[in-house]
Amino acid sequence: MKKDDCIFCKIANGEIPSASPYENEEFKVILDVAPANRGHALILPKEHFDNVFEIEPETAGRIFAFATKLAKAIKEETGCDGMNLLQNNGEVAGQTVNHFHLHLVPRFKGDAVTMTWKQGEADAEDNVKLAENIAKRL
Ligand code: 5GP
Ligand code: ZN
C-alpha cells in the first residue's frame, strides 16, 4: 500500500526522481538530499510502513541483508573509514519522514557527525526483571 501524501512513497515508486544506485521490486536505495557525509544512503521499502513497529519482519530482514552489500559498495566508492547504520522511529527518536527507512552513514576520521549519548548506569536487578518481561512479549 502507498500513502498519498508521503514523499518517500513517491520517491520509492519513481513518481519523484532520485539518485538511486539500486532498486528491486521491494525496495529502493536513494542518496540522502541532505547527507551527513558524502555517500549517505537510505533504503526505502516501496510499500508504506510508518516505522519499525509496522514493517513486516521479512521486508525489514531483506532490507538489512541488502544493507551489508550496500555498505561495502559505499565504503569502496567513498573510501570511508567506518559507517553507521541507523533507523529512527517516532518523532522523539528523530524520525522526520514517517516512512520506514534505513540510513547508511559513511564515517570519516575527524568528521563532524555526532551519534553519541551520555552513558547511563544500568540497574542490574531491574535489567533482569525487564529482560524477563520483554521475553514474555516476544
Ligand atoms: P529521519 O530523520 O526521518 O530518520 O531521516 C529522514 C532523512 O531523509 C533525512 O536524512 C533527510 O535529509 C532525508 N530526506 C528528506 N526528504 C528527502 C528527499 O526528498 N529526498 C532525499 N533523497 N532525501 C530526503
Ligand atoms: Zn510512504
Short mmCIF file of N, CA and C and ligand atoms in Angstrom, two decimals:
data_model
loop_
_atom_site.label_atom_id
_atom_site.label_comp_id
_atom_site.label_asym_id
_atom_site.label_seq_id
_atom_site.Cartn_x
_atom_site.Cartn_y
_atom_site.Cartn_z
N MET A 1 0.83 -1.22 0.00
CA MET A 1 0.00 0.00 0.00
C MET A 1 0.86 1.26 0.00
N LYS A 2 0.47 2.25 -0.79
CA LYS A 2 1.17 3.54 -0.78
C LYS A 2 0.32 4.52 0.01
N LYS A 3 0.99 5.56 0.50
CA LYS A 3 0.25 6.60 1.22
C LYS A 3 0.31 7.86 0.35
N ASP A 4 -0.85 8.45 0.10
CA ASP A 4 -0.95 9.55 -0.87
C ASP A 4 0.00 10.72 -0.63
N ASP A 5 0.08 11.16 0.62
CA ASP A 5 0.84 12.39 0.89
C ASP A 5 2.27 12.09 1.36
N CYS A 6 2.79 10.89 1.05
CA CYS A 6 4.10 10.50 1.58
C CYS A 6 5.18 10.67 0.51
N ILE A 7 6.16 11.52 0.81
CA ILE A 7 7.22 11.80 -0.16
C ILE A 7 8.06 10.57 -0.47
N PHE A 8 8.32 9.72 0.54
CA PHE A 8 9.14 8.53 0.29
C PHE A 8 8.37 7.49 -0.51
N CYS A 9 7.05 7.43 -0.40
CA CYS A 9 6.26 6.56 -1.30
C CYS A 9 6.47 7.02 -2.74
N LYS A 10 6.44 8.32 -2.94
CA LYS A 10 6.58 8.87 -4.30
C LYS A 10 7.99 8.62 -4.84
N ILE A 11 9.00 8.81 -3.99
CA ILE A 11 10.38 8.58 -4.43
C ILE A 11 10.61 7.08 -4.68
N ALA A 12 10.18 6.24 -3.74
CA ALA A 12 10.44 4.79 -3.85
C ALA A 12 9.76 4.21 -5.09
N ASN A 13 8.64 4.79 -5.47
CA ASN A 13 7.90 4.26 -6.61
C ASN A 13 8.11 5.06 -7.90
N GLY A 14 9.11 5.97 -7.87
CA GLY A 14 9.54 6.63 -9.11
C GLY A 14 8.71 7.82 -9.55
N GLU A 15 7.73 8.24 -8.73
CA GLU A 15 6.93 9.43 -9.11
C GLU A 15 7.76 10.70 -8.97
N ILE A 16 8.74 10.66 -8.05
CA ILE A 16 9.69 11.77 -7.91
C ILE A 16 11.06 11.17 -8.19
N PRO A 17 11.83 11.78 -9.11
CA PRO A 17 13.15 11.22 -9.45
C PRO A 17 14.14 11.36 -8.30
N SER A 18 15.09 10.44 -8.25
CA SER A 18 16.11 10.49 -7.20
C SER A 18 17.39 9.85 -7.72
N ALA A 19 18.50 10.17 -7.07
CA ALA A 19 19.77 9.50 -7.38
C ALA A 19 19.71 8.14 -6.70
N SER A 20 19.64 7.07 -7.49
CA SER A 20 19.42 5.74 -6.92
C SER A 20 20.40 4.72 -7.48
N PRO A 21 21.26 4.17 -6.62
CA PRO A 21 22.20 3.16 -7.11
C PRO A 21 21.60 1.76 -7.25
N TYR A 22 20.40 1.53 -6.66
CA TYR A 22 19.82 0.17 -6.73
C TYR A 22 18.34 0.21 -6.41
N GLU A 23 17.58 -0.63 -7.10
CA GLU A 23 16.21 -0.90 -6.67
C GLU A 23 15.80 -2.28 -7.13
N ASN A 24 14.85 -2.86 -6.42
CA ASN A 24 14.23 -4.10 -6.88
C ASN A 24 12.72 -3.94 -6.67
N GLU A 25 11.96 -5.03 -6.73
CA GLU A 25 10.51 -4.89 -6.64
C GLU A 25 10.05 -4.50 -5.24
N GLU A 26 10.92 -4.66 -4.27
CA GLU A 26 10.50 -4.45 -2.88
C GLU A 26 11.03 -3.17 -2.23
N PHE A 27 12.24 -2.74 -2.64
CA PHE A 27 12.81 -1.53 -2.02
C PHE A 27 13.70 -0.77 -2.99
N LYS A 28 14.02 0.47 -2.59
CA LYS A 28 14.86 1.33 -3.43
C LYS A 28 15.89 2.01 -2.54
N VAL A 29 17.10 2.14 -3.06
CA VAL A 29 18.16 2.87 -2.35
C VAL A 29 18.24 4.26 -2.96
N ILE A 30 18.26 5.29 -2.12
CA ILE A 30 18.46 6.65 -2.63
C ILE A 30 19.60 7.31 -1.85
N LEU A 31 20.18 8.33 -2.45
CA LEU A 31 21.18 9.11 -1.72
C LEU A 31 20.48 10.26 -1.04
N ASP A 32 20.83 10.49 0.21
CA ASP A 32 20.15 11.50 1.02
C ASP A 32 20.36 12.89 0.43
N VAL A 33 19.28 13.69 0.41
CA VAL A 33 19.33 15.03 -0.16
C VAL A 33 20.10 16.00 0.75
N ALA A 34 20.20 15.66 2.02
CA ALA A 34 20.94 16.49 2.98
C ALA A 34 21.88 15.57 3.77
N PRO A 35 22.90 15.06 3.10
CA PRO A 35 23.72 13.99 3.68
C PRO A 35 24.56 14.44 4.87
N ALA A 36 24.69 13.54 5.85
CA ALA A 36 25.60 13.78 6.97
C ALA A 36 27.03 13.75 6.46
N ASN A 37 27.28 12.93 5.47
CA ASN A 37 28.57 12.82 4.79
C ASN A 37 28.31 12.36 3.36
N ARG A 38 29.29 12.52 2.50
CA ARG A 38 29.17 12.06 1.11
C ARG A 38 28.91 10.55 1.10
N GLY A 39 27.89 10.13 0.34
CA GLY A 39 27.58 8.71 0.25
C GLY A 39 26.48 8.25 1.20
N HIS A 40 25.96 9.19 2.00
CA HIS A 40 24.86 8.87 2.93
C HIS A 40 23.66 8.35 2.11
N ALA A 41 23.28 7.12 2.38
CA ALA A 41 22.22 6.47 1.60
C ALA A 41 21.06 6.05 2.50
N LEU A 42 19.90 5.91 1.87
CA LEU A 42 18.70 5.46 2.58
C LEU A 42 18.12 4.29 1.81
N ILE A 43 17.66 3.28 2.51
CA ILE A 43 16.92 2.19 1.86
C ILE A 43 15.45 2.31 2.24
N LEU A 44 14.61 2.43 1.22
CA LEU A 44 13.17 2.64 1.44
C LEU A 44 12.37 1.47 0.89
N PRO A 45 11.49 0.87 1.67
CA PRO A 45 10.57 -0.11 1.07
C PRO A 45 9.61 0.61 0.13
N LYS A 46 9.16 -0.08 -0.92
CA LYS A 46 8.22 0.55 -1.85
C LYS A 46 6.82 0.62 -1.27
N GLU A 47 6.53 -0.30 -0.36
CA GLU A 47 5.26 -0.23 0.37
C GLU A 47 5.41 0.73 1.52
N HIS A 48 4.32 1.37 1.91
CA HIS A 48 4.41 2.30 3.03
C HIS A 48 4.26 1.59 4.37
N PHE A 49 5.28 1.74 5.20
CA PHE A 49 5.19 1.37 6.62
C PHE A 49 5.69 2.59 7.37
N ASP A 50 4.98 3.02 8.38
CA ASP A 50 5.42 4.22 9.12
C ASP A 50 6.80 4.03 9.73
N ASN A 51 7.02 2.86 10.31
CA ASN A 51 8.23 2.69 11.14
C ASN A 51 8.44 1.21 11.48
N VAL A 52 9.42 0.94 12.34
CA VAL A 52 9.79 -0.44 12.69
C VAL A 52 8.65 -1.18 13.38
N PHE A 53 7.74 -0.42 13.99
CA PHE A 53 6.63 -1.07 14.69
C PHE A 53 5.59 -1.60 13.71
N GLU A 54 5.68 -1.16 12.45
CA GLU A 54 4.68 -1.55 11.46
C GLU A 54 5.22 -2.44 10.35
N ILE A 55 6.51 -2.34 10.08
CA ILE A 55 7.04 -3.05 8.89
C ILE A 55 6.97 -4.56 9.08
N GLU A 56 6.75 -5.28 7.97
CA GLU A 56 6.77 -6.74 8.02
C GLU A 56 8.21 -7.19 8.29
N PRO A 57 8.39 -8.11 9.23
CA PRO A 57 9.75 -8.56 9.57
C PRO A 57 10.52 -9.06 8.36
N GLU A 58 9.84 -9.73 7.44
CA GLU A 58 10.54 -10.30 6.27
C GLU A 58 11.10 -9.18 5.39
N THR A 59 10.30 -8.13 5.21
CA THR A 59 10.76 -6.99 4.40
C THR A 59 11.95 -6.33 5.09
N ALA A 60 11.83 -6.10 6.38
CA ALA A 60 12.93 -5.49 7.13
C ALA A 60 14.17 -6.36 7.04
N GLY A 61 13.99 -7.67 7.12
CA GLY A 61 15.12 -8.60 7.04
C GLY A 61 15.85 -8.48 5.71
N ARG A 62 15.07 -8.39 4.63
CA ARG A 62 15.71 -8.30 3.31
C ARG A 62 16.40 -6.94 3.14
N ILE A 63 15.82 -5.90 3.73
CA ILE A 63 16.45 -4.57 3.68
C ILE A 63 17.79 -4.60 4.43
N PHE A 64 17.78 -5.18 5.62
CA PHE A 64 19.02 -5.23 6.40
C PHE A 64 20.06 -6.14 5.74
N ALA A 65 19.59 -7.22 5.13
CA ALA A 65 20.53 -8.12 4.44
C ALA A 65 21.19 -7.37 3.28
N PHE A 66 20.38 -6.60 2.53
CA PHE A 66 20.96 -5.86 1.41
C PHE A 66 21.92 -4.78 1.90
N ALA A 67 21.63 -4.23 3.08
CA ALA A 67 22.49 -3.16 3.63
C ALA A 67 23.93 -3.64 3.80
N THR A 68 24.12 -4.92 4.06
CA THR A 68 25.50 -5.41 4.23
C THR A 68 26.27 -5.30 2.90
N LYS A 69 25.57 -5.54 1.80
CA LYS A 69 26.20 -5.44 0.48
C LYS A 69 26.42 -3.98 0.11
N LEU A 70 25.38 -3.16 0.36
CA LEU A 70 25.45 -1.74 0.04
C LEU A 70 26.56 -1.05 0.84
N ALA A 71 26.70 -1.43 2.10
CA ALA A 71 27.72 -0.82 2.95
C ALA A 71 29.11 -1.01 2.34
N LYS A 72 29.37 -2.21 1.86
CA LYS A 72 30.69 -2.48 1.25
C LYS A 72 30.89 -1.65 -0.01
N ALA A 73 29.83 -1.54 -0.83
CA ALA A 73 29.94 -0.77 -2.07
C ALA A 73 30.20 0.70 -1.77
N ILE A 74 29.49 1.25 -0.77
CA ILE A 74 29.68 2.67 -0.41
C ILE A 74 31.09 2.87 0.16
N LYS A 75 31.53 1.92 0.97
CA LYS A 75 32.87 2.02 1.57
C LYS A 75 33.94 2.02 0.47
N GLU A 76 33.80 1.12 -0.50
CA GLU A 76 34.78 1.06 -1.59
C GLU A 76 34.77 2.36 -2.40
N GLU A 77 33.56 2.88 -2.64
CA GLU A 77 33.44 4.05 -3.52
C GLU A 77 33.89 5.34 -2.83
N THR A 78 33.55 5.49 -1.55
CA THR A 78 33.85 6.76 -0.87
C THR A 78 35.18 6.72 -0.12
N GLY A 79 35.68 5.52 0.15
CA GLY A 79 36.90 5.41 0.94
C GLY A 79 36.68 5.75 2.40
N CYS A 80 35.44 5.60 2.87
CA CYS A 80 35.15 5.94 4.26
C CYS A 80 35.89 5.00 5.22
N ASP A 81 36.05 5.47 6.46
CA ASP A 81 36.79 4.68 7.45
C ASP A 81 35.86 3.77 8.27
N GLY A 82 34.58 4.13 8.30
CA GLY A 82 33.60 3.36 9.06
C GLY A 82 32.21 3.75 8.60
N MET A 83 31.20 3.22 9.23
CA MET A 83 29.83 3.52 8.80
C MET A 83 28.85 3.29 9.94
N ASN A 84 27.88 4.19 10.06
CA ASN A 84 26.77 3.97 11.00
C ASN A 84 25.54 3.53 10.21
N LEU A 85 24.90 2.47 10.69
CA LEU A 85 23.58 2.10 10.18
C LEU A 85 22.61 2.52 11.25
N LEU A 86 21.63 3.33 10.89
CA LEU A 86 20.67 3.72 11.91
C LEU A 86 19.30 3.91 11.31
N GLN A 87 18.34 3.89 12.21
CA GLN A 87 16.97 3.78 11.76
C GLN A 87 16.12 4.40 12.87
N ASN A 88 15.51 5.56 12.56
CA ASN A 88 14.77 6.32 13.57
C ASN A 88 13.27 5.99 13.52
N ASN A 89 12.66 5.88 14.68
CA ASN A 89 11.24 5.53 14.75
C ASN A 89 10.51 6.44 15.72
N GLY A 90 9.67 7.31 15.17
CA GLY A 90 8.93 8.25 16.00
C GLY A 90 9.67 9.57 16.14
N GLU A 91 8.87 10.62 16.28
CA GLU A 91 9.44 11.97 16.37
C GLU A 91 10.46 12.07 17.51
N VAL A 92 10.14 11.45 18.62
CA VAL A 92 11.02 11.52 19.79
C VAL A 92 12.39 10.88 19.51
N ALA A 93 12.41 9.97 18.53
CA ALA A 93 13.66 9.30 18.18
C ALA A 93 14.34 9.95 16.98
N GLY A 94 13.81 11.09 16.56
CA GLY A 94 14.46 11.83 15.47
C GLY A 94 13.93 11.51 14.08
N GLN A 95 12.82 10.76 14.00
CA GLN A 95 12.27 10.46 12.67
C GLN A 95 11.56 11.69 12.13
N THR A 96 11.95 12.11 10.94
CA THR A 96 11.33 13.29 10.33
C THR A 96 10.46 12.92 9.14
N VAL A 97 10.73 11.77 8.53
CA VAL A 97 9.89 11.28 7.42
C VAL A 97 9.26 9.97 7.88
N ASN A 98 7.94 9.98 7.99
CA ASN A 98 7.24 8.83 8.57
C ASN A 98 6.97 7.72 7.54
N HIS A 99 8.04 7.28 6.92
CA HIS A 99 8.03 6.12 6.03
C HIS A 99 9.33 5.39 6.38
N PHE A 100 9.22 4.17 6.83
CA PHE A 100 10.40 3.41 7.28
C PHE A 100 11.58 3.61 6.34
N HIS A 101 12.74 3.86 6.88
CA HIS A 101 13.96 3.92 6.07
C HIS A 101 15.16 3.61 6.94
N LEU A 102 16.14 2.98 6.31
CA LEU A 102 17.39 2.64 6.99
C LEU A 102 18.49 3.56 6.46
N HIS A 103 19.17 4.25 7.37
CA HIS A 103 20.28 5.12 6.98
C HIS A 103 21.58 4.33 6.94
N LEU A 104 22.41 4.60 5.93
CA LEU A 104 23.81 4.15 5.93
C LEU A 104 24.64 5.42 5.84
N VAL A 105 25.34 5.72 6.92
CA VAL A 105 26.10 6.97 7.00
C VAL A 105 27.60 6.66 7.02
N PRO A 106 28.27 6.92 5.90
CA PRO A 106 29.72 6.70 5.88
C PRO A 106 30.40 7.65 6.87
N ARG A 107 31.42 7.17 7.55
CA ARG A 107 32.13 7.99 8.53
C ARG A 107 33.60 8.11 8.16
N PHE A 108 34.10 9.32 8.34
CA PHE A 108 35.49 9.63 8.00
C PHE A 108 36.18 10.12 9.27
N LYS A 109 37.41 9.70 9.45
CA LYS A 109 38.18 10.14 10.63
C LYS A 109 38.14 11.66 10.71
N GLY A 110 37.74 12.18 11.88
CA GLY A 110 37.74 13.63 12.09
C GLY A 110 36.51 14.33 11.55
N ASP A 111 35.49 13.57 11.06
CA ASP A 111 34.29 14.26 10.54
C ASP A 111 33.48 14.87 11.69
N ALA A 112 32.49 15.68 11.31
CA ALA A 112 31.77 16.44 12.34
C ALA A 112 30.45 15.77 12.74
N VAL A 113 30.24 14.54 12.30
CA VAL A 113 28.97 13.86 12.59
C VAL A 113 28.97 13.38 14.04
N THR A 114 27.85 13.56 14.72
CA THR A 114 27.76 13.07 16.10
C THR A 114 26.59 12.09 16.23
N MET A 115 26.85 10.99 16.86
CA MET A 115 25.79 10.00 17.13
C MET A 115 26.06 9.38 18.48
N THR A 116 26.21 10.20 19.46
CA THR A 116 26.60 9.68 20.76
C THR A 116 25.55 10.05 21.81
N TRP A 117 25.57 9.37 22.92
CA TRP A 117 24.72 9.72 24.05
C TRP A 117 25.52 9.51 25.32
N LYS A 118 25.04 10.18 26.37
CA LYS A 118 25.71 10.05 27.66
C LYS A 118 25.36 8.67 28.21
N GLN A 119 26.35 7.91 28.56
CA GLN A 119 26.08 6.56 29.05
C GLN A 119 25.43 6.61 30.42
N GLY A 120 24.34 5.84 30.57
CA GLY A 120 23.67 5.76 31.86
C GLY A 120 24.27 4.66 32.71
N GLU A 121 23.55 4.34 33.80
CA GLU A 121 24.01 3.26 34.68
C GLU A 121 22.89 2.25 34.80
N ALA A 122 23.14 1.02 34.43
CA ALA A 122 22.08 0.01 34.48
C ALA A 122 21.80 -0.40 35.92
N ASP A 123 20.51 -0.62 36.21
CA ASP A 123 20.12 -1.21 37.48
C ASP A 123 20.05 -2.71 37.22
N ALA A 124 21.01 -3.45 37.76
CA ALA A 124 21.17 -4.87 37.41
C ALA A 124 19.90 -5.67 37.71
N GLU A 125 19.28 -5.38 38.87
CA GLU A 125 18.05 -6.12 39.25
C GLU A 125 16.92 -5.82 38.28
N ASP A 126 16.77 -4.52 37.99
CA ASP A 126 15.71 -4.12 37.06
C ASP A 126 15.95 -4.71 35.68
N ASN A 127 17.20 -4.78 35.26
CA ASN A 127 17.52 -5.35 33.94
C ASN A 127 17.09 -6.82 33.85
N VAL A 128 17.27 -7.56 34.94
CA VAL A 128 16.86 -8.98 34.95
C VAL A 128 15.35 -9.07 34.79
N LYS A 129 14.62 -8.25 35.57
CA LYS A 129 13.15 -8.25 35.50
C LYS A 129 12.66 -7.82 34.12
N LEU A 130 13.31 -6.76 33.65
CA LEU A 130 12.94 -6.21 32.34
C LEU A 130 13.16 -7.25 31.24
N ALA A 131 14.27 -7.92 31.29
CA ALA A 131 14.57 -8.95 30.29
C ALA A 131 13.50 -10.05 30.33
N GLU A 132 13.09 -10.45 31.52
CA GLU A 132 12.05 -11.48 31.66
C GLU A 132 10.73 -10.99 31.08
N ASN A 133 10.38 -9.75 31.39
CA ASN A 133 9.11 -9.21 30.92
C ASN A 133 9.09 -9.02 29.40
N ILE A 134 10.21 -8.58 28.85
CA ILE A 134 10.27 -8.44 27.39
C ILE A 134 10.18 -9.82 26.75
N ALA A 135 10.87 -10.79 27.34
CA ALA A 135 10.87 -12.16 26.80
C ALA A 135 9.43 -12.69 26.67
N LYS A 136 8.59 -12.37 27.65
CA LYS A 136 7.20 -12.84 27.62
C LYS A 136 6.41 -12.24 26.45
N ARG A 137 6.88 -11.10 25.95
CA ARG A 137 6.15 -10.43 24.87
C ARG A 137 6.64 -10.84 23.48
N LEU A 138 7.71 -11.61 23.44
CA LEU A 138 8.26 -11.98 22.12
C LEU A 138 7.51 -13.16 21.51
P1 5GP B 1 14.86 10.65 9.50
O1 5GP B 1 15.19 11.87 10.29
O2 5GP B 1 13.37 10.53 9.26
O3 5GP B 1 15.45 9.40 10.06
O4 5GP B 1 15.58 10.84 8.11
C1 5GP B 1 14.99 11.43 7.00
C2 5GP B 1 16.11 11.63 6.01
O5 5GP B 1 15.53 11.81 4.72
C3 5GP B 1 16.96 12.87 6.28
O6 5GP B 1 18.33 12.48 6.35
C4 5GP B 1 16.67 13.80 5.10
O7 5GP B 1 17.79 14.54 4.71
C5 5GP B 1 16.22 12.82 4.04
N1 5GP B 1 15.27 13.37 3.08
C6 5GP B 1 14.14 14.07 3.36
N2 5GP B 1 13.48 14.39 2.24
C7 5GP B 1 14.20 13.87 1.21
C8 5GP B 1 14.02 13.88 -0.20
O8 5GP B 1 13.08 14.44 -0.75
N3 5GP B 1 14.97 13.22 -0.94
C9 5GP B 1 16.04 12.59 -0.38
N4 5GP B 1 16.89 11.98 -1.19
N5 5GP B 1 16.23 12.57 0.96
C10 5GP B 1 15.33 13.20 1.74
ZN ZN B 2 5.30 6.22 2.36
#
